[in-house]
Amino acid sequence: MIGGKSILGPISIFLVVVVGVCIALMGGDASKDTFDTGNIVLHTTSKAVATVCESTQFKESCVDTMNKVQAKNESATPTDYLKAAIKVILEEVEGFLNNSGSIFGDKVSNPTVKMAKNDCDDLLQYAIQELQASFSMVGDSELHTLSQREAELKNWLSAVISYHESCVDQIPKGQPELQKQLADGLLNASQLTSNALAMVDSISSILHVFNVDLKIGEITPPRQLSDEHKSDGGNTYPHWVTSNDRKLLGSDNNAQVKPNVVVAKDGSGQFKTIGEALKAYPKNLQGRFVIYVKAGVYDEIVMIPKNMVNVFMYGDGPRKTIVTGKRSVVGGYTTSESATFAAIGDGFMAKSMGFTNTAGPKGEQAVALRVISDRALFYNCRMDGFQDTLYVQAHRQFYRNCVISGTVDFIFGDSATVIQNCLIIVRKPDDDQKNAVTAHGRKYENEVTGLVIQNCRIVPDQALFPVRFKIPSYLGRPWKQYSRTVIMETTIGDFIRPEGWMPWAGTFALDTLYYAEYANRGPGAATDQRVKWKGYQGVIDRATAEKFTSGPFLQGNTWLGESGIPYLLGFRR
């Protein structure tokens, strides 16, 4: 927009310009192209397929799929190509799931392997559901609206890759052949998913150049953040938190919140266990299902399943209302099944609760809290464990005013997670172990996932403090090839090694990971002796760091002004 007037005139002129540019980018012949009402139809040549696949990492499989699309439909649009890309992934995953029984074979006589198979089956079902949702979303979108769906598509497709990797990761250490079979069997589906992510980027880039809006017939200028969005603080939430949710989270007086069910060990509620309360979840839920868990230690394994969405659970405080368990990998469980509490259903929120795993440092992987729930929010909660305390497995997650403690890789997973204004406590590990706060699991570069720790404090536990310089402690290590972690505006204690980060094994992922720091403070924040890996970004500039704040990183571009939680919109200062 210039001087309040459209740069282009009538809508017909705008359509011709957009069509012409799209055709040039797609390699078509403008003289052969037409457009329909609300939709641009591109007549493409083989160069169109090359253009669609240009940004993909696995071009051969992309070209093979896209050639089939063009052979069937010479007027295929970018939307058609993307639908085909998602459909072939869906077919791959469904085929693998149907054949998984033969892959596991008689190995399921081992209880842990059987558990791993059940985990895989669940994870691949989640993948199928989200691929179906992605296919429907693309199918329901006209070309000019596809860019508006970009964030959701990338979120879902990134989660699909996480599910694939998680399936493989559940296999016990003593079954390397089985693990390889699963990895090989899912490799094509994972690579195709990476290609689909790249295609979303490619299609969006064409539309974003012009901010196409066929409804108004003009180029919409890029959306700018208002002064409110630029503020350094205030009482605000991510855009997905509704007005009613803000009241639930922000209420200092729990008596003001009317729960659907009350859990109390002393019998003063409707149920004595959280598991029993979840059975009361209504079939046709409208709004939130609110569970109040009174003070007490609840020794039970809890899972909020995929079909239970919008559950809000609150307690009397993270040291008063505690869900506890002691499952571990050493005890015969998979990493996922070791979790004391698992939030799978979308939109889960928790406030003023504690989640613990008491297996101890010798239990190896022993998860206190596992989260797959998209748009999950934890406020004033506590997660205590040793190795693998908090499993941020997939999707978008936000943690505020929480305490997280552990030893080895105790914040790990392949999600897009922001941990803000939290206390991160590093505990004393087993004698032969080293501490790593994070272990992010991004497999492919175009996944929109990463761990962000903002305005937190990273400190040693009382038991670690006397020996904090003898036991090596690091900010993180790369679990997967493109591990991504950003620490910013955080106080880092003196016990964190000067090199800051540790390798996983040899030179694995050191060139491809993305580790960065910004505006940190404290004796452990000095970066002059940090690692010299190619993937280590060092201290990034403000503009780069801003991409990892809650707004852009969690799609929180629209912020709501009223809430009870103090929330940093951008930077601390």
Coordinates of C-alpha atoms in Angstrom, one line a residue:
M1 CA 0.0 0.0 0.0
I2 CA 1.3 3.5 -1.0
G3 CA -0.5 6.6 0.2
G4 CA -3.5 4.5 1.1
K5 CA -4.1 3.3 -2.4
S6 CA -3.5 -0.1 -3.9
I7 CA -0.2 -0.5 -5.9
L8 CA -2.2 -2.4 -8.6
G9 CA -5.6 -1.4 -10.0
P10 CA -8.5 -3.7 -10.8
I11 CA -8.5 -7.2 -9.7
S12 CA -8.2 -8.5 -13.2
I13 CA -4.8 -6.9 -13.6
F14 CA -3.7 -8.3 -10.3
L15 CA -4.7 -11.8 -11.3
V16 CA -2.8 -11.6 -14.5
V17 CA 0.4 -10.4 -12.7
V18 CA 0.2 -13.1 -10.1
V19 CA -0.6 -15.8 -12.6
G20 CA 2.3 -14.7 -14.8
V21 CA 4.8 -14.7 -12.0
C22 CA 3.6 -18.1 -10.6
I23 CA 3.9 -19.5 -14.1
A24 CA 7.4 -18.2 -14.4
L25 CA 8.3 -19.7 -11.1
M26 CA 6.6 -23.0 -12.0
G27 CA 8.2 -23.2 -15.4
G28 CA 4.9 -23.1 -17.4
D29 CA 3.9 -21.3 -20.6
A30 CA 1.8 -18.3 -19.8
S31 CA -0.1 -18.6 -23.1
K32 CA -1.5 -21.9 -22.0
D33 CA -2.6 -20.9 -18.5
T34 CA -6.1 -20.0 -17.3
F35 CA -7.5 -19.2 -13.9
D36 CA -10.9 -19.9 -12.3
T37 CA -12.9 -17.9 -9.8
G38 CA -11.1 -18.0 -6.5
N39 CA -8.5 -20.4 -7.8
I40 CA -5.5 -20.3 -10.1
V41 CA -5.1 -23.3 -12.4
L42 CA -1.6 -23.8 -13.7
H43 CA -0.8 -25.8 -16.9
T44 CA 2.7 -27.1 -16.0
T45 CA 5.5 -28.8 -17.9
S46 CA 8.2 -31.2 -16.4
K47 CA 9.9 -28.0 -15.2
A48 CA 7.1 -27.5 -12.8
V49 CA 7.9 -30.8 -11.1
A50 CA 11.5 -29.8 -10.9
T51 CA 10.5 -26.5 -9.3
V52 CA 8.2 -28.1 -6.8
C53 CA 10.9 -30.5 -5.8
E54 CA 13.8 -28.1 -5.9
S55 CA 13.8 -27.3 -2.2
T56 CA 13.3 -30.9 -1.1
Q57 CA 16.1 -32.9 0.4
F58 CA 15.1 -36.2 -1.2
K59 CA 14.5 -35.1 -4.7
E60 CA 14.3 -38.5 -6.4
S61 CA 11.3 -39.6 -4.4
C62 CA 9.7 -36.2 -4.8
V63 CA 10.1 -36.2 -8.6
D64 CA 8.8 -39.7 -8.8
T65 CA 5.6 -38.8 -6.9
M66 CA 5.1 -35.5 -8.7
N67 CA 5.6 -36.9 -12.2
K68 CA 2.7 -39.2 -11.5
V69 CA 0.5 -36.3 -10.5
Q70 CA 1.4 -34.4 -13.7
A71 CA 0.8 -37.5 -15.9
K72 CA -2.7 -37.7 -14.5
N73 CA -3.4 -34.0 -14.5
E74 CA -1.7 -31.5 -16.8
S75 CA -3.5 -28.7 -15.1
A76 CA -2.3 -29.6 -11.6
T77 CA -1.9 -26.8 -9.1
P78 CA 0.6 -26.5 -6.3
T79 CA -2.2 -27.7 -4.1
D80 CA -2.6 -30.9 -6.1
Y81 CA 1.1 -31.6 -5.7
L82 CA 1.0 -31.1 -2.0
K83 CA -2.0 -33.3 -1.6
A84 CA -0.2 -36.0 -3.5
A85 CA 2.8 -35.6 -1.4
I86 CA 0.8 -36.1 1.8
K87 CA -1.2 -38.9 0.4
V88 CA 1.8 -41.0 -0.4
I89 CA 3.1 -40.5 3.1
L90 CA -0.2 -41.6 4.5
E91 CA -0.1 -44.8 2.3
E92 CA 3.4 -45.5 3.5
V93 CA 2.6 -45.2 7.2
E94 CA -0.6 -47.2 6.8
G95 CA 1.3 -49.9 5.0
F96 CA 4.0 -50.0 7.6
L97 CA 1.5 -50.2 10.5
N98 CA -0.4 -53.1 8.8
N99 CA 2.9 -54.9 8.4
S100 CA 4.4 -54.1 11.8
G101 CA 3.3 -57.4 13.3
S102 CA 5.5 -59.4 10.9
I103 CA 8.5 -57.1 11.7
F104 CA 8.2 -57.6 15.4
G105 CA 7.3 -61.3 15.0
D106 CA 7.9 -63.6 18.0
K107 CA 10.0 -60.9 19.6
V108 CA 6.8 -59.7 21.3
S109 CA 7.3 -62.6 23.8
N110 CA 9.6 -60.2 25.4
P111 CA 7.3 -57.9 27.6
T112 CA 9.4 -54.8 26.9
V113 CA 9.4 -55.4 23.1
K114 CA 5.6 -56.0 23.3
M115 CA 5.3 -52.7 25.1
A116 CA 7.4 -51.1 22.4
K117 CA 5.2 -52.5 19.7
N118 CA 2.1 -51.1 21.4
D119 CA 3.9 -47.7 21.6
C120 CA 4.7 -47.8 17.9
D121 CA 1.1 -48.7 17.0
D122 CA -0.2 -45.8 19.0
L123 CA 2.3 -43.3 17.6
L124 CA 1.7 -44.4 14.0
Q125 CA -2.0 -44.0 14.6
Y126 CA -1.4 -40.5 15.7
A127 CA 0.7 -39.9 12.6
I128 CA -2.1 -41.2 10.4
Q129 CA -4.7 -38.9 12.1
E130 CA -2.5 -35.9 11.6
L131 CA -1.7 -36.8 8.0
Q132 CA -5.4 -37.2 7.3
A133 CA -6.0 -33.8 8.9
S134 CA -3.2 -32.3 6.8
F135 CA -4.6 -33.8 3.6
S136 CA -8.1 -32.4 4.4
M137 CA -6.7 -29.0 5.2
V138 CA -4.9 -28.8 1.9
G139 CA -7.9 -30.1 0.1
D140 CA -10.2 -27.5 1.7
S141 CA -7.8 -24.7 0.9
E142 CA -7.8 -22.6 -2.2
L143 CA -4.4 -21.5 -3.5
H144 CA -4.7 -18.0 -2.1
T145 CA -5.5 -19.3 1.4
L146 CA -2.9 -22.0 1.6
S147 CA -0.3 -19.7 3.2
Q148 CA -2.6 -19.1 6.1
R149 CA -2.5 -22.8 6.9
E150 CA 1.3 -23.0 6.8
A151 CA 1.9 -23.0 10.5
E152 CA -0.6 -25.8 11.2
L153 CA 0.7 -27.9 8.3
K154 CA 4.3 -27.6 9.4
N155 CA 3.3 -28.4 13.0
W156 CA 1.5 -31.5 12.0
L157 CA 4.1 -32.8 9.5
S158 CA 6.9 -32.1 12.0
A159 CA 5.0 -34.2 14.6
V160 CA 4.7 -37.0 12.1
I161 CA 8.5 -37.2 11.9
S162 CA 8.7 -37.1 15.7
Y163 CA 6.2 -40.1 15.9
H164 CA 8.3 -42.1 13.4
E165 CA 11.5 -41.4 15.4
S166 CA 9.8 -42.1 18.7
C167 CA 8.6 -45.5 17.4
V168 CA 12.2 -46.5 16.7
D169 CA 13.5 -45.0 20.0
Q170 CA 11.2 -47.2 22.1
I171 CA 13.0 -50.4 21.1
P172 CA 15.1 -51.9 24.0
K173 CA 18.9 -51.6 23.7
G174 CA 19.2 -55.4 23.4
Q175 CA 17.3 -55.4 20.1
P176 CA 19.5 -53.5 17.6
E177 CA 18.4 -55.6 14.7
L178 CA 14.7 -54.9 15.4
Q179 CA 15.5 -51.2 15.8
K180 CA 17.3 -51.2 12.4
Q181 CA 14.3 -52.9 10.7
L182 CA 11.9 -50.3 12.1
A183 CA 14.2 -47.4 11.2
D184 CA 14.6 -48.8 7.6
G185 CA 10.9 -49.5 7.3
L186 CA 10.0 -45.9 8.3
L187 CA 12.8 -44.2 6.5
N188 CA 10.9 -43.6 3.3
A189 CA 7.9 -42.2 5.1
S190 CA 10.1 -39.9 7.1
Q191 CA 11.9 -38.6 4.0
L192 CA 8.7 -38.1 2.2
T193 CA 7.4 -36.1 5.2
S194 CA 10.5 -34.0 5.1
N195 CA 9.8 -33.4 1.4
A196 CA 6.3 -32.3 2.2
L197 CA 7.6 -29.8 4.7
A198 CA 9.9 -28.4 2.1
M199 CA 7.0 -28.1 -0.4
V200 CA 4.9 -26.2 2.1
D201 CA 7.8 -23.8 2.4
S202 CA 8.1 -23.6 -1.4
I203 CA 4.4 -22.9 -2.1
S204 CA 4.2 -20.4 0.8
S205 CA 7.3 -18.5 -0.5
I206 CA 5.5 -17.9 -3.9
L207 CA 2.4 -16.5 -2.1
H208 CA 4.3 -14.6 0.5
V209 CA 6.1 -12.5 -2.1
F210 CA 2.8 -10.9 -2.9
N211 CA 0.7 -11.7 0.1
V212 CA -2.0 -12.9 -2.4
D213 CA -5.5 -12.1 -1.4
L214 CA -7.8 -12.7 -4.3
K215 CA -10.8 -11.6 -2.4
I216 CA -9.8 -7.9 -2.2
G217 CA -7.7 -7.8 -5.3
E218 CA -4.6 -6.1 -3.9
I219 CA -1.3 -6.8 -2.4
T220 CA -1.7 -6.8 1.4
P221 CA 1.3 -5.3 3.1
P222 CA 3.2 -7.5 5.6
R223 CA 1.6 -7.4 9.0
Q224 CA 3.5 -5.3 11.5
L225 CA 3.6 -5.7 15.2
S226 CA 1.8 -3.0 17.1
D227 CA 3.3 -1.2 20.0
E228 CA 1.4 -3.6 22.3
H229 CA 3.1 -6.6 20.6
K230 CA 6.5 -5.0 21.2
S231 CA 6.1 -4.4 24.9
D232 CA 8.6 -6.1 27.2
G233 CA 6.1 -7.6 29.6
G234 CA 2.5 -7.5 30.8
N235 CA -0.2 -10.0 31.6
T236 CA -0.7 -11.8 28.3
Y237 CA -1.1 -15.3 26.9
P238 CA -0.3 -17.0 23.6
H239 CA -3.1 -16.4 21.1
W240 CA -4.6 -19.9 21.4
V241 CA -5.6 -19.3 25.1
T242 CA -9.2 -18.3 25.1
S243 CA -10.7 -15.7 27.5
N244 CA -12.2 -18.4 29.7
D245 CA -8.9 -20.2 29.8
R246 CA -7.1 -17.1 30.9
K247 CA -9.5 -16.8 33.8
L248 CA -8.8 -20.4 34.8
L249 CA -5.1 -20.0 34.6
G250 CA -4.9 -16.5 36.1
S251 CA -7.1 -17.1 39.1
D252 CA -5.1 -16.9 42.3
N253 CA -8.1 -18.3 44.2
N254 CA -8.9 -21.8 43.1
A255 CA -12.3 -21.4 44.8
Q256 CA -13.3 -19.1 41.9
V257 CA -12.9 -22.0 39.5
K258 CA -15.8 -24.4 39.1
P259 CA -14.4 -27.8 38.3
N260 CA -16.4 -30.5 36.5
V261 CA -14.9 -33.1 38.9
V262 CA -12.9 -33.1 42.1
V263 CA -10.3 -35.6 43.0
A264 CA -9.3 -36.1 46.7
K265 CA -7.5 -38.9 48.5
D266 CA -9.5 -38.3 51.6
G267 CA -12.8 -39.0 49.9
S268 CA -14.0 -35.4 50.0
G269 CA -14.3 -35.3 46.2
Q270 CA -16.2 -37.4 43.7
F271 CA -13.1 -39.5 43.0
K272 CA -10.0 -40.7 44.9
T273 CA -7.8 -41.1 41.8
I274 CA -7.1 -39.0 38.7
G275 CA -7.6 -42.0 36.5
E276 CA -11.2 -42.5 37.8
A277 CA -11.9 -38.8 37.2
L278 CA -10.8 -39.0 33.6
K279 CA -13.5 -41.7 33.0
A280 CA -16.0 -39.0 33.6
Y281 CA -14.9 -37.1 30.5
P282 CA -18.0 -36.4 28.5
K283 CA -18.4 -37.8 25.0
N284 CA -19.6 -34.5 23.4
L285 CA -17.5 -32.0 25.3
Q286 CA -18.1 -28.4 24.8
G287 CA -15.4 -26.1 26.2
R288 CA -13.0 -27.3 28.9
F289 CA -13.2 -30.3 31.1
V290 CA -11.9 -29.0 34.5
I291 CA -10.4 -31.4 37.1
Y292 CA -9.5 -30.1 40.5
V293 CA -7.0 -32.4 42.3
K294 CA -6.8 -31.6 46.0
A295 CA -3.6 -31.7 48.0
G296 CA -2.1 -35.2 48.3
V297 CA 0.4 -37.6 46.8
Y298 CA -1.2 -39.6 44.0
D299 CA 0.8 -42.7 43.3
E300 CA -0.6 -43.6 39.9
I301 CA 0.2 -43.6 36.2
V302 CA -1.9 -41.1 34.4
M303 CA -2.5 -40.6 30.6
I304 CA -4.7 -38.1 29.0
P305 CA -5.5 -40.0 25.7
K306 CA -5.6 -38.5 22.2
N307 CA -9.4 -38.3 22.2
M308 CA -9.6 -36.3 25.5
V309 CA -9.0 -32.7 24.3
N310 CA -9.1 -29.5 26.3
V311 CA -8.5 -30.9 29.7
F312 CA -7.6 -28.4 32.4
M313 CA -6.2 -29.9 35.6
Y314 CA -5.2 -27.9 38.6
G315 CA -4.0 -28.6 42.1
D316 CA -3.3 -26.9 45.4
G317 CA 0.4 -26.2 44.6
P318 CA 3.3 -28.1 43.0
R319 CA 4.5 -29.3 46.4
K320 CA 1.0 -30.1 47.7
T321 CA -0.7 -31.9 44.7
I322 CA 1.8 -34.4 43.4
V323 CA 1.4 -37.2 40.9
T324 CA 4.2 -39.7 41.4
G325 CA 5.6 -42.9 39.9
K326 CA 8.8 -44.9 39.7
R327 CA 8.7 -46.6 36.3
S328 CA 12.0 -46.8 34.4
V329 CA 13.8 -48.4 31.5
V330 CA 15.9 -50.4 33.9
G331 CA 12.6 -51.6 35.4
G332 CA 11.5 -53.0 32.1
Y333 CA 9.5 -50.1 30.6
T334 CA 10.0 -48.2 27.4
T335 CA 10.9 -44.5 27.7
S336 CA 7.4 -43.5 26.8
E337 CA 5.7 -46.0 29.2
S338 CA 8.0 -44.9 32.0
A339 CA 6.2 -41.6 32.2
T340 CA 4.3 -40.9 35.4
F341 CA 2.0 -38.5 33.6
A342 CA 1.4 -38.3 29.9
A343 CA -0.6 -35.5 28.2
I344 CA -1.6 -36.7 24.7
G345 CA -4.9 -35.0 23.9
D346 CA -4.6 -31.5 22.4
G347 CA -5.1 -28.3 24.4
F348 CA -4.1 -29.8 27.7
M349 CA -3.4 -27.2 30.5
A350 CA -2.1 -27.8 34.0
K351 CA -1.7 -25.4 36.9
S352 CA -0.2 -25.8 40.4
M353 CA 0.7 -29.4 40.2
G354 CA 3.8 -31.6 40.7
F355 CA 4.9 -34.5 38.5
T356 CA 7.7 -36.8 39.8
N357 CA 9.5 -40.0 38.9
T358 CA 11.4 -41.5 41.8
A359 CA 13.3 -44.2 40.0
G360 CA 16.5 -42.4 40.9
P361 CA 19.8 -42.0 38.9
K362 CA 20.3 -45.7 38.4
G363 CA 16.9 -46.1 36.7
E364 CA 18.3 -44.6 33.5
Q365 CA 15.4 -43.2 31.4
A366 CA 12.6 -42.5 33.8
V367 CA 10.1 -39.8 32.7
A368 CA 8.1 -37.7 35.1
L369 CA 6.0 -35.9 32.4
R370 CA 5.5 -36.7 28.7
V371 CA 3.7 -34.3 26.5
I372 CA 2.4 -34.7 22.9
S373 CA -0.6 -32.4 23.3
D374 CA -0.6 -29.5 20.8
R375 CA -0.8 -26.1 22.4
A376 CA -0.1 -27.5 25.8
L377 CA 0.4 -25.0 28.6
F378 CA 1.9 -25.6 32.1
Y379 CA 1.9 -22.9 34.7
N380 CA 3.3 -23.0 38.3
C381 CA 4.1 -26.7 37.9
R382 CA 7.0 -28.9 39.0
M383 CA 8.7 -31.8 37.2
D384 CA 11.2 -33.8 39.2
G385 CA 13.3 -36.7 38.1
F386 CA 16.8 -37.7 37.1
Q387 CA 17.4 -38.9 33.5
D388 CA 14.7 -37.8 31.0
T389 CA 12.5 -36.0 33.4
L390 CA 10.5 -33.9 30.9
Y391 CA 9.7 -35.5 27.5
V392 CA 8.5 -32.7 25.2
Q393 CA 7.7 -35.3 22.6
A394 CA 5.9 -33.3 19.8
H395 CA 3.9 -30.2 18.9
R396 CA 3.8 -26.8 20.5
Q397 CA 4.3 -26.5 24.2
F398 CA 4.7 -23.6 26.7
Y399 CA 5.9 -23.7 30.3
R400 CA 5.8 -20.7 32.6
N401 CA 6.9 -20.3 36.3
C402 CA 7.7 -24.0 36.6
V403 CA 10.5 -26.0 38.3
I404 CA 12.2 -28.7 36.3
S405 CA 14.9 -30.9 37.8
G406 CA 17.1 -33.7 36.5
T407 CA 20.5 -35.0 35.4
V408 CA 21.0 -36.5 32.0
D409 CA 19.1 -35.1 29.0
F410 CA 16.3 -34.1 31.4
I411 CA 14.5 -31.9 28.9
F412 CA 14.3 -33.8 25.7
G413 CA 12.1 -34.5 22.7
D414 CA 11.2 -33.1 19.2
S415 CA 8.7 -30.4 19.9
A416 CA 8.5 -26.7 19.5
T417 CA 8.8 -25.7 23.2
V418 CA 9.3 -22.5 25.0
I419 CA 10.3 -22.7 28.7
Q420 CA 10.0 -19.2 30.2
N421 CA 10.7 -17.8 33.7
C422 CA 11.4 -21.2 35.1
L423 CA 13.9 -22.7 37.6
I424 CA 16.0 -25.4 36.1
I425 CA 17.7 -27.5 38.7
V426 CA 20.6 -29.8 37.8
R427 CA 20.9 -32.7 40.2
K428 CA 23.7 -35.0 41.2
P429 CA 23.8 -37.9 38.7
D430 CA 25.2 -41.4 39.1
D431 CA 28.9 -41.7 39.5
D432 CA 29.7 -42.5 35.9
Q433 CA 27.3 -39.9 34.4
K434 CA 27.6 -36.3 33.1
N435 CA 24.7 -33.8 33.2
A436 CA 23.1 -32.4 30.1
V437 CA 20.1 -30.1 30.6
T438 CA 18.7 -30.6 27.1
A439 CA 18.7 -33.2 24.3
H440 CA 16.6 -32.0 21.4
G441 CA 15.6 -34.5 18.7
R442 CA 15.0 -32.7 15.4
K443 CA 15.8 -35.2 12.7
Y444 CA 15.4 -33.0 9.6
E445 CA 16.4 -29.4 9.1
N446 CA 13.0 -28.2 7.9
E447 CA 11.1 -29.4 11.0
V448 CA 9.7 -26.4 12.8
T449 CA 10.8 -27.7 16.2
G450 CA 13.3 -26.7 18.9
L451 CA 13.8 -26.0 22.6
V452 CA 13.9 -22.4 23.8
I453 CA 14.8 -21.6 27.4
Q454 CA 14.1 -17.9 28.1
N455 CA 14.6 -15.8 31.2
C456 CA 15.2 -18.9 33.4
R457 CA 17.7 -19.8 36.0
I458 CA 19.9 -22.8 35.6
V459 CA 21.3 -23.8 39.0
P460 CA 22.8 -26.8 40.8
D461 CA 20.9 -28.8 43.3
Q462 CA 22.1 -28.8 46.9
A463 CA 23.5 -32.3 46.6
L464 CA 25.4 -31.3 43.4
F465 CA 26.7 -28.0 44.7
P466 CA 29.7 -29.3 46.7
V467 CA 31.0 -31.4 43.8
R468 CA 29.7 -29.1 41.0
F469 CA 33.1 -28.6 39.5
K470 CA 34.0 -32.3 39.6
I471 CA 30.9 -33.6 37.8
P472 CA 30.7 -32.1 34.3
S473 CA 27.4 -30.3 33.5
Y474 CA 26.4 -29.0 30.1
L475 CA 23.6 -27.0 28.5
G476 CA 22.8 -29.8 26.1
R477 CA 23.9 -32.4 23.6
P478 CA 22.5 -33.4 20.1
W479 CA 20.2 -36.3 20.3
K480 CA 19.4 -36.2 16.6
Q481 CA 21.0 -34.8 13.4
Y482 CA 19.5 -31.3 13.5
S483 CA 19.1 -30.8 17.2
R484 CA 18.1 -27.2 17.9
T485 CA 18.3 -25.4 21.3
V486 CA 18.4 -21.7 22.1
I487 CA 19.2 -20.3 25.6
M488 CA 18.4 -16.7 26.0
E489 CA 18.1 -14.1 28.7
T490 CA 18.9 -16.8 31.2
T491 CA 21.1 -16.9 34.3
I492 CA 23.6 -19.7 34.0
G493 CA 25.4 -20.9 37.1
D494 CA 29.1 -21.4 37.4
F495 CA 28.9 -25.2 37.4
I496 CA 28.1 -25.3 33.6
R497 CA 31.4 -26.2 31.8
P498 CA 33.0 -23.3 29.9
E499 CA 32.6 -25.2 26.6
G500 CA 28.8 -25.1 27.3
W501 CA 27.7 -28.0 25.1
M502 CA 28.8 -31.7 24.9
P503 CA 28.8 -34.1 21.9
W504 CA 26.5 -37.1 21.7
A505 CA 29.0 -39.5 20.2
G506 CA 32.2 -38.4 18.3
T507 CA 31.4 -35.9 15.6
F508 CA 27.7 -36.8 15.2
A509 CA 25.6 -33.8 14.3
L510 CA 28.2 -31.3 15.2
D511 CA 28.0 -29.7 11.8
T512 CA 24.2 -29.8 11.4
L513 CA 22.9 -28.9 14.9
Y514 CA 21.7 -25.4 15.8
Y515 CA 22.7 -24.2 19.2
A516 CA 22.6 -20.5 20.1
E517 CA 22.8 -18.2 23.0
Y518 CA 21.5 -14.6 23.5
A519 CA 21.8 -12.1 26.3
N520 CA 22.5 -14.6 29.0
R521 CA 24.0 -13.7 32.4
G522 CA 25.8 -15.3 35.3
P523 CA 29.2 -16.9 35.6
G524 CA 28.3 -19.7 33.3
A525 CA 27.2 -17.4 30.5
A526 CA 30.7 -16.5 29.2
T527 CA 31.1 -17.8 25.7
D528 CA 34.8 -17.2 25.0
Q529 CA 35.6 -20.9 25.7
R530 CA 32.5 -22.4 24.1
V531 CA 32.7 -25.3 21.6
K532 CA 33.9 -24.5 18.1
W533 CA 31.5 -26.7 16.2
K534 CA 30.2 -25.6 12.8
G535 CA 26.6 -25.9 14.1
Y536 CA 27.2 -23.8 17.2
Q537 CA 26.0 -20.3 16.4
G538 CA 27.5 -18.5 19.4
V539 CA 25.8 -15.4 20.6
I540 CA 23.2 -14.5 18.0
D541 CA 21.9 -11.0 17.3
R542 CA 18.6 -9.7 18.6
A543 CA 16.7 -10.0 15.3
T544 CA 17.7 -13.7 15.0
A545 CA 16.8 -14.4 18.7
E546 CA 13.4 -12.7 18.2
K547 CA 12.4 -15.6 15.9
F548 CA 12.6 -17.9 18.9
T549 CA 10.4 -15.8 21.2
S550 CA 6.9 -17.2 21.9
G551 CA 5.1 -15.2 19.2
P552 CA 6.8 -16.3 16.0
F553 CA 8.1 -19.7 17.3
L554 CA 4.7 -20.9 18.7
Q555 CA 2.5 -18.9 16.2
G556 CA 1.6 -16.5 19.0
N557 CA 1.5 -13.5 16.7
T558 CA -1.9 -12.4 18.0
W559 CA -1.7 -11.7 21.7
L560 CA -4.5 -11.0 24.1
G561 CA -4.0 -8.3 26.6
E562 CA -5.9 -9.6 29.6
S563 CA -4.8 -12.5 31.8
G564 CA -3.6 -13.4 35.2
I565 CA -0.2 -14.8 34.2
P566 CA 2.7 -12.4 33.7
Y567 CA 4.0 -13.3 30.3
L568 CA 6.9 -11.9 28.3
L569 CA 5.7 -11.0 24.8
G570 CA 9.2 -10.7 23.4
F571 CA 12.4 -10.1 25.3
R572 CA 13.0 -9.4 29.0
R573 CA 14.6 -6.1 28.2

